[in-house]
Amino acid sequence: MSIASELKISFKEGGYLTRLIYINAAVFLAVKISLIVCTLFNVPTLWIRFIEMPASLSVLIYRPWTIISYMFLHTEFLHIIFNLLALYWFGKIFLMFFNQKQIVGVYILGGLGGAVIYLIGYNLLPYFAQSVPNAYILGASASVMAILFATVVYSPNYEIRLALIGNVRLKYLGLAFLIIDILGITATNAGGSMAHLGGAAIGCLYALILKKHNIDISFQITQIINFFSTFSFTKPKMKVSTNNNYKTDKQWNMERKSKNSRIDEILDKIKKSGYEQLTEDEKKELFDLSNKK
């Protein structure tokens, strides 16, 4: 089997977290190779401005698609490596409490939130007035921050192990990222820092509304995903069947709440006694619940 075939199967059968990583990587390779070719042949690379998001509202109005395209765009190797690693790590934790389609919704909402705060900051704060015409933003960082902070608010005391540091609760990790971005608002990557804060705010808002009111504000995005998921590259044979497993929103929300309660029980046991004290059934149950779409 060729590498291309393996990647295609992996993309098709993998979860939405895997697909987000693949999409970001594919866009990076396509853009980076194009930039290299243009440079070698002395071709101007101003076309990149048509997929980066501008701070200037007068430019943005003619390039509205950049509000979406920027959150999948990277041009530097270290930038995409850091973002994809963070997306993978925080995404895995996110999926312990939320489902696969929700991660796409939070990713997009976080990117949109980052874009809004970036635009507000650059267009209203006097410090950035002279920078607006030449300011552009790109990268998945705001989306990743939304995924992280949704998990931070939903389960602030969940612990992760960091090399050289040991166990750290998510709320402290989130606080560290927050402080770094606040201190970086006037630094060279000011736009990025503001976008990060916007993404973090959306992540917090998402989890708070879900916890307190049981409302998923990414629902509309999930519906769009469901719509496009009905299409495939091969035309299926027509088949009529009755879906006896159909669930109403109320039933789905009750099941999700029950699943999350069970996960919390197992995680509390891990914090008190350690992972090794779990029974084999509990370990299997935690794995199944964490990976359930």
PDB file of C-alpha atoms in Angstrom:
ATOM      1  CA  MET A   1       0.000   0.000   0.000  1.00  0.00           C
ATOM      2  CA  SER A   2       1.363   3.416  -0.961  1.00  0.00           C
ATOM      3  CA  ILE A   3       1.932   6.224   1.524  1.00  0.00           C
ATOM      4  CA  ALA A   4      -0.803   8.254  -0.169  1.00  0.00           C
ATOM      5  CA  SER A   5      -3.277   5.394   0.251  1.00  0.00           C
ATOM      6  CA  GLU A   6      -2.339   4.942   3.897  1.00  0.00           C
ATOM      7  CA  LEU A   7      -2.783   8.651   4.566  1.00  0.00           C
ATOM      8  CA  LYS A   8      -6.140   8.644   2.787  1.00  0.00           C
ATOM      9  CA  ILE A   9      -7.364   5.716   4.878  1.00  0.00           C
ATOM     10  CA  SER A  10      -6.005   7.288   8.066  1.00  0.00           C
ATOM     11  CA  PHE A  11      -7.781  10.559   7.274  1.00  0.00           C
ATOM     12  CA  LYS A  12     -11.051   8.830   6.423  1.00  0.00           C
ATOM     13  CA  GLU A  13     -11.086   6.463   9.397  1.00  0.00           C
ATOM     14  CA  GLY A  14      -9.465   8.785  11.941  1.00  0.00           C
ATOM     15  CA  GLY A  15     -11.425  11.059  14.234  1.00  0.00           C
ATOM     16  CA  TYR A  16     -11.961  14.765  13.703  1.00  0.00           C
ATOM     17  CA  LEU A  17      -8.860  15.601  15.743  1.00  0.00           C
ATOM     18  CA  THR A  18      -6.783  13.569  13.293  1.00  0.00           C
ATOM     19  CA  ARG A  19      -8.455  15.315  10.358  1.00  0.00           C
ATOM     20  CA  LEU A  20      -7.753  18.770  11.795  1.00  0.00           C
ATOM     21  CA  ILE A  21      -4.082  17.856  12.117  1.00  0.00           C
ATOM     22  CA  TYR A  22      -3.961  16.482   8.569  1.00  0.00           C
ATOM     23  CA  ILE A  23      -5.682  19.555   7.109  1.00  0.00           C
ATOM     24  CA  ASN A  24      -3.255  21.921   8.835  1.00  0.00           C
ATOM     25  CA  ALA A  25      -0.275  19.841   7.708  1.00  0.00           C
ATOM     26  CA  ALA A  26      -1.526  19.623   4.108  1.00  0.00           C
ATOM     27  CA  VAL A  27      -2.132  23.377   3.896  1.00  0.00           C
ATOM     28  CA  PHE A  28       1.325  24.043   5.323  1.00  0.00           C
ATOM     29  CA  LEU A  29       3.037  21.789   2.773  1.00  0.00           C
ATOM     30  CA  ALA A  30       1.093  23.250  -0.157  1.00  0.00           C
ATOM     31  CA  VAL A  31       1.765  26.847   0.894  1.00  0.00           C
ATOM     32  CA  LYS A  32       5.396  26.290   1.875  1.00  0.00           C
ATOM     33  CA  ILE A  33       6.269  24.511  -1.367  1.00  0.00           C
ATOM     34  CA  SER A  34       4.533  27.254  -3.356  1.00  0.00           C
ATOM     35  CA  LEU A  35       6.492  29.939  -1.490  1.00  0.00           C
ATOM     36  CA  ILE A  36       9.779  28.128  -2.137  1.00  0.00           C
ATOM     37  CA  VAL A  37       9.049  27.752  -5.856  1.00  0.00           C
ATOM     38  CA  CYS A  38       8.072  31.418  -6.130  1.00  0.00           C
ATOM     39  CA  THR A  39      11.253  32.469  -4.347  1.00  0.00           C
ATOM     40  CA  LEU A  40      13.466  30.334  -6.595  1.00  0.00           C
ATOM     41  CA  PHE A  41      11.960  31.889  -9.716  1.00  0.00           C
ATOM     42  CA  ASN A  42      11.784  35.435  -8.332  1.00  0.00           C
ATOM     43  CA  VAL A  43       7.989  35.410  -8.434  1.00  0.00           C
ATOM     44  CA  PRO A  44       6.317  37.818  -5.958  1.00  0.00           C
ATOM     45  CA  THR A  45       4.641  36.085  -3.027  1.00  0.00           C
ATOM     46  CA  LEU A  46       2.052  38.744  -2.277  1.00  0.00           C
ATOM     47  CA  TRP A  47      -0.644  36.112  -2.898  1.00  0.00           C
ATOM     48  CA  ILE A  48      -0.087  34.899   0.670  1.00  0.00           C
ATOM     49  CA  ARG A  49      -1.871  38.072   1.822  1.00  0.00           C
ATOM     50  CA  PHE A  50      -5.078  36.682   0.334  1.00  0.00           C
ATOM     51  CA  ILE A  51      -5.194  33.817   2.863  1.00  0.00           C
ATOM     52  CA  GLU A  52      -3.734  35.601   5.893  1.00  0.00           C
ATOM     53  CA  MET A  53      -6.212  37.727   7.851  1.00  0.00           C
ATOM     54  CA  PRO A  54      -5.574  41.489   7.704  1.00  0.00           C
ATOM     55  CA  ALA A  55      -6.042  43.852  10.632  1.00  0.00           C
ATOM     56  CA  SER A  56      -7.352  46.536   8.282  1.00  0.00           C
ATOM     57  CA  LEU A  57     -11.142  46.426   8.069  1.00  0.00           C
ATOM     58  CA  SER A  58     -11.051  48.144   4.675  1.00  0.00           C
ATOM     59  CA  VAL A  59      -8.982  45.229   3.342  1.00  0.00           C
ATOM     60  CA  LEU A  60     -10.853  42.514   5.244  1.00  0.00           C
ATOM     61  CA  ILE A  61     -14.175  43.514   3.708  1.00  0.00           C
ATOM     62  CA  TYR A  62     -12.823  42.378   0.313  1.00  0.00           C
ATOM     63  CA  ARG A  63     -11.262  39.185   1.748  1.00  0.00           C
ATOM     64  CA  PRO A  64     -13.869  37.836   4.193  1.00  0.00           C
ATOM     65  CA  TRP A  65     -12.737  34.232   3.663  1.00  0.00           C
ATOM     66  CA  THR A  66      -9.495  35.011   5.510  1.00  0.00           C
ATOM     67  CA  ILE A  67     -11.434  34.910   8.798  1.00  0.00           C
ATOM     68  CA  ILE A  68     -11.522  31.127   8.248  1.00  0.00           C
ATOM     69  CA  SER A  69      -8.418  30.492   6.126  1.00  0.00           C
ATOM     70  CA  TYR A  70      -6.009  32.109   8.593  1.00  0.00           C
ATOM     71  CA  MET A  71      -6.723  29.518  11.302  1.00  0.00           C
ATOM     72  CA  PHE A  72      -5.433  26.698   9.064  1.00  0.00           C
ATOM     73  CA  LEU A  73      -2.434  28.593   7.689  1.00  0.00           C
ATOM     74  CA  HIS A  74       1.224  28.307   8.727  1.00  0.00           C
ATOM     75  CA  THR A  75       4.363  29.274   6.828  1.00  0.00           C
ATOM     76  CA  GLU A  76       7.107  28.468   9.348  1.00  0.00           C
ATOM     77  CA  PHE A  77       8.141  24.952  10.352  1.00  0.00           C
ATOM     78  CA  LEU A  78       8.507  25.600  14.092  1.00  0.00           C
ATOM     79  CA  HIS A  79       5.172  27.421  14.159  1.00  0.00           C
ATOM     80  CA  ILE A  80       3.214  24.500  12.753  1.00  0.00           C
ATOM     81  CA  ILE A  81       5.119  21.881  14.747  1.00  0.00           C
ATOM     82  CA  PHE A  82       4.343  23.644  18.030  1.00  0.00           C
ATOM     83  CA  ASN A  83       0.698  24.211  17.105  1.00  0.00           C
ATOM     84  CA  LEU A  84       0.102  20.655  15.899  1.00  0.00           C
ATOM     85  CA  LEU A  85       1.748  19.140  18.972  1.00  0.00           C
ATOM     86  CA  ALA A  86      -0.356  21.394  21.202  1.00  0.00           C
ATOM     87  CA  LEU A  87      -3.468  20.549  19.175  1.00  0.00           C
ATOM     88  CA  TYR A  88      -2.759  16.832  19.575  1.00  0.00           C
ATOM     89  CA  TRP A  89      -1.984  16.955  23.320  1.00  0.00           C
ATOM     90  CA  PHE A  90      -4.777  19.296  24.341  1.00  0.00           C
ATOM     91  CA  GLY A  91      -7.139  17.686  21.851  1.00  0.00           C
ATOM     92  CA  LYS A  92      -6.655  14.277  23.465  1.00  0.00           C
ATOM     93  CA  ILE A  93      -7.496  15.740  26.873  1.00  0.00           C
ATOM     94  CA  PHE A  94     -10.479  17.610  25.388  1.00  0.00           C
ATOM     95  CA  LEU A  95     -11.860  14.342  24.002  1.00  0.00           C
ATOM     96  CA  MET A  96     -11.938  12.843  27.484  1.00  0.00           C
ATOM     97  CA  PHE A  97     -14.818  15.207  28.276  1.00  0.00           C
ATOM     98  CA  PHE A  98     -16.303  16.137  24.889  1.00  0.00           C
ATOM     99  CA  ASN A  99     -16.978  14.352  21.616  1.00  0.00           C
ATOM    100  CA  GLN A 100     -15.158  14.384  18.278  1.00  0.00           C
ATOM    101  CA  LYS A 101     -17.475  16.784  16.469  1.00  0.00           C
ATOM    102  CA  GLN A 102     -17.371  19.257  19.348  1.00  0.00           C
ATOM    103  CA  ILE A 103     -13.619  19.620  18.915  1.00  0.00           C
ATOM    104  CA  VAL A 104     -14.155  20.946  15.386  1.00  0.00           C
ATOM    105  CA  GLY A 105     -16.805  23.361  16.624  1.00  0.00           C
ATOM    106  CA  VAL A 106     -14.566  24.694  19.385  1.00  0.00           C
ATOM    107  CA  TYR A 107     -11.608  24.893  16.977  1.00  0.00           C
ATOM    108  CA  ILE A 108     -13.563  27.088  14.555  1.00  0.00           C
ATOM    109  CA  LEU A 109     -15.260  29.167  17.262  1.00  0.00           C
ATOM    110  CA  GLY A 110     -11.874  29.733  18.900  1.00  0.00           C
ATOM    111  CA  GLY A 111     -10.393  30.892  15.610  1.00  0.00           C
ATOM    112  CA  LEU A 112     -13.315  33.276  15.097  1.00  0.00           C
ATOM    113  CA  GLY A 113     -12.999  34.586  18.648  1.00  0.00           C
ATOM    114  CA  GLY A 114      -9.290  35.153  18.140  1.00  0.00           C
ATOM    115  CA  ALA A 115     -10.009  37.039  14.920  1.00  0.00           C
ATOM    116  CA  VAL A 116     -12.533  39.315  16.642  1.00  0.00           C
ATOM    117  CA  ILE A 117     -10.230  40.246  19.540  1.00  0.00           C
ATOM    118  CA  TYR A 118      -7.347  40.777  17.105  1.00  0.00           C
ATOM    119  CA  LEU A 119      -9.452  43.150  14.993  1.00  0.00           C
ATOM    120  CA  ILE A 120     -10.778  45.020  18.023  1.00  0.00           C
ATOM    121  CA  GLY A 121      -7.320  45.429  19.518  1.00  0.00           C
ATOM    122  CA  TYR A 122      -5.628  46.659  16.364  1.00  0.00           C
ATOM    123  CA  ASN A 123      -8.435  48.996  15.326  1.00  0.00           C
ATOM    124  CA  LEU A 124      -9.309  50.528  18.704  1.00  0.00           C
ATOM    125  CA  LEU A 125      -6.049  50.704  20.662  1.00  0.00           C
ATOM    126  CA  PRO A 126      -3.923  53.767  19.737  1.00  0.00           C
ATOM    127  CA  TYR A 127      -0.701  51.778  20.206  1.00  0.00           C
ATOM    128  CA  PHE A 128      -1.436  49.740  17.044  1.00  0.00           C
ATOM    129  CA  ALA A 129      -2.818  52.546  14.850  1.00  0.00           C
ATOM    130  CA  GLN A 130       0.257  52.823  12.619  1.00  0.00           C
ATOM    131  CA  SER A 131       0.617  49.038  12.330  1.00  0.00           C
ATOM    132  CA  VAL A 132      -2.887  48.304  11.014  1.00  0.00           C
ATOM    133  CA  PRO A 133      -2.170  48.669   7.244  1.00  0.00           C
ATOM    134  CA  ASN A 134       0.642  46.103   7.338  1.00  0.00           C
ATOM    135  CA  ALA A 135      -0.606  43.769  10.077  1.00  0.00           C
ATOM    136  CA  TYR A 136      -1.702  40.224   9.215  1.00  0.00           C
ATOM    137  CA  ILE A 137      -2.314  37.149  11.318  1.00  0.00           C
ATOM    138  CA  LEU A 138      -2.089  33.412  10.656  1.00  0.00           C
ATOM    139  CA  GLY A 139      -1.970  30.161  12.584  1.00  0.00           C
ATOM    140  CA  ALA A 140      -4.083  27.736  14.613  1.00  0.00           C
ATOM    141  CA  SER A 141      -2.981  29.068  18.002  1.00  0.00           C
ATOM    142  CA  ALA A 142      -6.280  30.794  18.878  1.00  0.00           C
ATOM    143  CA  SER A 143      -8.182  27.598  18.037  1.00  0.00           C
ATOM    144  CA  VAL A 144      -5.814  25.500  20.148  1.00  0.00           C
ATOM    145  CA  MET A 145      -6.221  27.921  23.060  1.00  0.00           C
ATOM    146  CA  ALA A 146     -10.001  27.532  22.812  1.00  0.00           C
ATOM    147  CA  ILE A 147      -9.656  23.747  23.030  1.00  0.00           C
ATOM    148  CA  LEU A 148      -7.314  24.040  26.017  1.00  0.00           C
ATOM    149  CA  PHE A 149      -9.448  26.524  27.955  1.00  0.00           C
ATOM    150  CA  ALA A 150     -12.702  24.690  27.288  1.00  0.00           C
ATOM    151  CA  THR A 151     -11.094  21.744  29.067  1.00  0.00           C
ATOM    152  CA  VAL A 152      -9.601  23.963  31.788  1.00  0.00           C
ATOM    153  CA  VAL A 153     -13.032  25.356  32.695  1.00  0.00           C
ATOM    154  CA  TYR A 154     -14.797  22.010  32.348  1.00  0.00           C
ATOM    155  CA  SER A 155     -12.313  20.078  34.508  1.00  0.00           C
ATOM    156  CA  PRO A 156      -9.860  22.546  36.122  1.00  0.00           C
ATOM    157  CA  ASN A 157      -8.355  20.054  38.559  1.00  0.00           C
ATOM    158  CA  TYR A 158      -7.527  17.388  35.996  1.00  0.00           C
ATOM    159  CA  GLU A 159      -3.803  16.638  36.267  1.00  0.00           C
ATOM    160  CA  ILE A 160      -1.282  16.081  33.502  1.00  0.00           C
ATOM    161  CA  ARG A 161       2.359  15.095  33.869  1.00  0.00           C
ATOM    162  CA  LEU A 162       4.967  17.495  32.491  1.00  0.00           C
ATOM    163  CA  ALA A 163       8.620  16.564  32.020  1.00  0.00           C
ATOM    164  CA  LEU A 164      10.937  18.019  34.699  1.00  0.00           C
ATOM    165  CA  ILE A 165       7.941  19.453  36.578  1.00  0.00           C
ATOM    166  CA  GLY A 166       5.672  16.552  37.453  1.00  0.00           C
ATOM    167  CA  ASN A 167       1.916  16.589  37.848  1.00  0.00           C
ATOM    168  CA  VAL A 168       0.263  19.925  37.053  1.00  0.00           C
ATOM    169  CA  ARG A 169      -3.424  20.775  37.215  1.00  0.00           C
ATOM    170  CA  LEU A 170      -4.947  22.107  34.014  1.00  0.00           C
ATOM    171  CA  LYS A 171      -6.023  25.368  35.658  1.00  0.00           C
ATOM    172  CA  TYR A 172      -2.402  26.236  36.453  1.00  0.00           C
ATOM    173  CA  LEU A 173      -1.244  25.357  32.955  1.00  0.00           C
ATOM    174  CA  GLY A 174      -3.986  27.567  31.538  1.00  0.00           C
ATOM    175  CA  LEU A 175      -3.002  30.390  33.904  1.00  0.00           C
ATOM    176  CA  ALA A 176       0.616  30.174  32.721  1.00  0.00           C
ATOM    177  CA  PHE A 177      -0.425  30.484  29.070  1.00  0.00           C
ATOM    178  CA  LEU A 178      -2.730  33.370  29.966  1.00  0.00           C
ATOM    179  CA  ILE A 179       0.032  35.315  31.719  1.00  0.00           C
ATOM    180  CA  ILE A 180       2.458  34.775  28.829  1.00  0.00           C
ATOM    181  CA  ASP A 181      -0.054  36.148  26.318  1.00  0.00           C
ATOM    182  CA  ILE A 182      -1.012  39.142  28.450  1.00  0.00           C
ATOM    183  CA  LEU A 183       2.663  40.055  28.838  1.00  0.00           C
ATOM    184  CA  GLY A 184       3.140  39.650  25.072  1.00  0.00           C
ATOM    185  CA  ILE A 185       0.453  42.107  23.957  1.00  0.00           C
ATOM    186  CA  THR A 186       3.031  44.800  23.130  1.00  0.00           C
ATOM    187  CA  ALA A 187       5.741  42.404  21.903  1.00  0.00           C
ATOM    188  CA  THR A 188       6.618  41.491  18.310  1.00  0.00           C
ATOM    189  CA  ASN A 189       3.783  38.945  18.118  1.00  0.00           C
ATOM    190  CA  ALA A 190       1.165  41.243  19.627  1.00  0.00           C
ATOM    191  CA  GLY A 191      -1.504  40.161  17.160  1.00  0.00           C
ATOM    192  CA  GLY A 192      -0.916  36.528  18.011  1.00  0.00           C
ATOM    193  CA  SER A 193      -1.157  37.212  21.742  1.00  0.00           C
ATOM    194  CA  MET A 194      -4.471  39.015  21.336  1.00  0.00           C
ATOM    195  CA  ALA A 195      -5.824  36.208  19.155  1.00  0.00           C
ATOM    196  CA  HIS A 196      -4.757  33.685  21.810  1.00  0.00           C
ATOM    197  CA  LEU A 197      -6.716  35.620  24.436  1.00  0.00           C
ATOM    198  CA  GLY A 198      -9.754  35.670  22.160  1.00  0.00           C
ATOM    199  CA  GLY A 199      -9.528  31.925  21.640  1.00  0.00           C
ATOM    200  CA  ALA A 200      -9.123  31.348  25.382  1.00  0.00           C
ATOM    201  CA  ALA A 201     -12.197  33.494  26.089  1.00  0.00           C
ATOM    202  CA  ILE A 202     -14.290  31.481  23.627  1.00  0.00           C
ATOM    203  CA  GLY A 203     -13.109  28.209  25.170  1.00  0.00           C
ATOM    204  CA  CYS A 204     -14.087  29.414  28.649  1.00  0.00           C
ATOM    205  CA  LEU A 205     -17.457  30.668  27.419  1.00  0.00           C
ATOM    206  CA  TYR A 206     -18.152  27.395  25.619  1.00  0.00           C
ATOM    207  CA  ALA A 207     -17.506  25.243  28.689  1.00  0.00           C
ATOM    208  CA  LEU A 208     -19.361  27.565  31.087  1.00  0.00           C
ATOM    209  CA  ILE A 209     -22.519  27.607  28.967  1.00  0.00           C
ATOM    210  CA  LEU A 210     -22.347  23.842  28.486  1.00  0.00           C
ATOM    211  CA  LYS A 211     -21.878  23.173  32.222  1.00  0.00           C
ATOM    212  CA  LYS A 212     -24.452  25.641  33.542  1.00  0.00           C
ATOM    213  CA  HIS A 213     -27.134  25.546  30.866  1.00  0.00           C
ATOM    214  CA  ASN A 214     -26.347  22.318  28.988  1.00  0.00           C
ATOM    215  CA  ILE A 215     -26.272  24.295  25.721  1.00  0.00           C
ATOM    216  CA  ASP A 216     -23.676  23.506  23.064  1.00  0.00           C
ATOM    217  CA  ILE A 217     -22.934  26.781  21.265  1.00  0.00           C
ATOM    218  CA  SER A 218     -21.025  24.864  18.583  1.00  0.00           C
ATOM    219  CA  PHE A 219     -24.224  23.016  17.618  1.00  0.00           C
ATOM    220  CA  GLN A 220     -24.689  24.860  14.319  1.00  0.00           C
ATOM    221  CA  ILE A 221     -21.128  24.040  13.272  1.00  0.00           C
ATOM    222  CA  THR A 222     -21.765  20.409  14.204  1.00  0.00           C
ATOM    223  CA  GLN A 223     -24.860  20.437  11.998  1.00  0.00           C
ATOM    224  CA  ILE A 224     -22.789  21.689   9.063  1.00  0.00           C
ATOM    225  CA  ILE A 225     -20.247  18.921   9.710  1.00  0.00           C
ATOM    226  CA  ASN A 226     -23.061  16.363   9.758  1.00  0.00           C
ATOM    227  CA  PHE A 227     -24.334  17.701   6.437  1.00  0.00           C
ATOM    228  CA  PHE A 228     -20.988  17.397   4.667  1.00  0.00           C
ATOM    229  CA  SER A 229     -20.305  14.037   6.324  1.00  0.00           C
ATOM    230  CA  THR A 230     -23.182  12.602   4.300  1.00  0.00           C
ATOM    231  CA  PHE A 231     -21.115  13.009   1.129  1.00  0.00           C
ATOM    232  CA  SER A 232     -18.347  10.648   0.056  1.00  0.00           C
ATOM    233  CA  PHE A 233     -16.091  10.165  -2.937  1.00  0.00           C
ATOM    234  CA  THR A 234     -17.864   6.965  -3.938  1.00  0.00           C
ATOM    235  CA  LYS A 235     -21.550   6.798  -4.723  1.00  0.00           C
ATOM    236  CA  PRO A 236     -23.198   4.401  -2.280  1.00  0.00           C
ATOM    237  CA  LYS A 237     -25.921   1.967  -3.230  1.00  0.00           C
ATOM    238  CA  MET A 238     -29.373   3.151  -2.278  1.00  0.00           C
ATOM    239  CA  LYS A 239     -30.562   1.535   0.889  1.00  0.00           C
ATOM    240  CA  VAL A 240     -33.688   2.203   2.898  1.00  0.00           C
ATOM    241  CA  SER A 241     -33.549   1.450   6.584  1.00  0.00           C
ATOM    242  CA  THR A 242     -35.142   2.481   9.823  1.00  0.00           C
ATOM    243  CA  ASN A 243     -32.895   4.110  12.391  1.00  0.00           C
ATOM    244  CA  ASN A 244     -33.998   2.606  15.673  1.00  0.00           C
ATOM    245  CA  ASN A 245     -31.104   4.287  17.481  1.00  0.00           C
ATOM    246  CA  TYR A 246     -32.211   7.852  16.767  1.00  0.00           C
ATOM    247  CA  LYS A 247     -31.863  10.078  19.817  1.00  0.00           C
ATOM    248  CA  THR A 248     -33.431  13.410  20.590  1.00  0.00           C
ATOM    249  CA  ASP A 249     -31.263  16.301  21.790  1.00  0.00           C
ATOM    250  CA  LYS A 250     -32.553  15.726  25.320  1.00  0.00           C
ATOM    251  CA  GLN A 251     -31.648  12.024  25.249  1.00  0.00           C
ATOM    252  CA  TRP A 252     -28.209  12.783  23.796  1.00  0.00           C
ATOM    253  CA  ASN A 253     -27.498  15.447  26.426  1.00  0.00           C
ATOM    254  CA  MET A 254     -28.595  13.117  29.259  1.00  0.00           C
ATOM    255  CA  GLU A 255     -26.315  10.356  27.977  1.00  0.00           C
ATOM    256  CA  ARG A 256     -23.408  12.792  27.609  1.00  0.00           C
ATOM    257  CA  LYS A 257     -23.952  14.066  31.157  1.00  0.00           C
ATOM    258  CA  SER A 258     -24.030  10.491  32.479  1.00  0.00           C
ATOM    259  CA  LYS A 259     -20.850   9.638  30.555  1.00  0.00           C
ATOM    260  CA  ASN A 260     -19.024  12.701  31.897  1.00  0.00           C
ATOM    261  CA  SER A 261     -20.149  11.924  35.461  1.00  0.00           C
ATOM    262  CA  ARG A 262     -18.714   8.419  35.169  1.00  0.00           C
ATOM    263  CA  ILE A 263     -15.442   9.814  33.769  1.00  0.00           C
ATOM    264  CA  ASP A 264     -15.255  12.249  36.707  1.00  0.00           C
ATOM    265  CA  GLU A 265     -15.718   9.363  39.166  1.00  0.00           C
ATOM    266  CA  ILE A 266     -12.862   7.402  37.621  1.00  0.00           C
ATOM    267  CA  LEU A 267     -10.608  10.490  37.414  1.00  0.00           C
ATOM    268  CA  ASP A 268     -11.278  11.234  41.109  1.00  0.00           C
ATOM    269  CA  LYS A 269     -10.197   7.702  41.946  1.00  0.00           C
ATOM    270  CA  ILE A 270      -7.007   8.197  39.894  1.00  0.00           C
ATOM    271  CA  LYS A 271      -6.214  11.429  41.771  1.00  0.00           C
ATOM    272  CA  LYS A 272      -6.760   9.750  45.159  1.00  0.00           C
ATOM    273  CA  SER A 273      -5.163   6.357  44.583  1.00  0.00           C
ATOM    274  CA  GLY A 274      -3.323   6.498  41.260  1.00  0.00           C
ATOM    275  CA  TYR A 275      -4.007   4.947  37.869  1.00  0.00           C
ATOM    276  CA  GLU A 276      -2.538   1.611  39.006  1.00  0.00           C
ATOM    277  CA  GLN A 277      -5.367   1.145  41.522  1.00  0.00           C
ATOM    278  CA  LEU A 278      -8.021   1.061  38.811  1.00  0.00           C
ATOM    279  CA  THR A 279      -9.500  -2.320  37.996  1.00  0.00           C
ATOM    280  CA  GLU A 280      -9.089  -3.663  34.480  1.00  0.00           C
ATOM    281  CA  ASP A 281     -12.784  -2.983  33.861  1.00  0.00           C
ATOM    282  CA  GLU A 282     -12.380   0.645  35.006  1.00  0.00           C
ATOM    283  CA  LYS A 283      -9.322   1.143  32.785  1.00  0.00           C
ATOM    284  CA  LYS A 284     -11.226  -0.245  29.807  1.00  0.00           C
ATOM    285  CA  GLU A 285     -14.286   1.857  30.654  1.00  0.00           C
ATOM    286  CA  LEU A 286     -12.179   5.047  30.883  1.00  0.00           C
ATOM    287  CA  PHE A 287     -10.555   4.282  27.529  1.00  0.00           C
ATOM    288  CA  ASP A 288     -13.894   3.538  25.848  1.00  0.00           C
ATOM    289  CA  LEU A 289     -15.621   6.629  27.254  1.00  0.00           C
ATOM    290  CA  SER A 290     -12.692   8.909  26.373  1.00  0.00           C
ATOM    291  CA  ASN A 291     -12.618   7.738  22.759  1.00  0.00           C
ATOM    292  CA  LYS A 292     -16.352   7.509  22.166  1.00  0.00           C
ATOM    293  CA  LYS A 293     -17.429   9.773  19.314  1.00  0.00           C
TER     294      LYS A 293
END
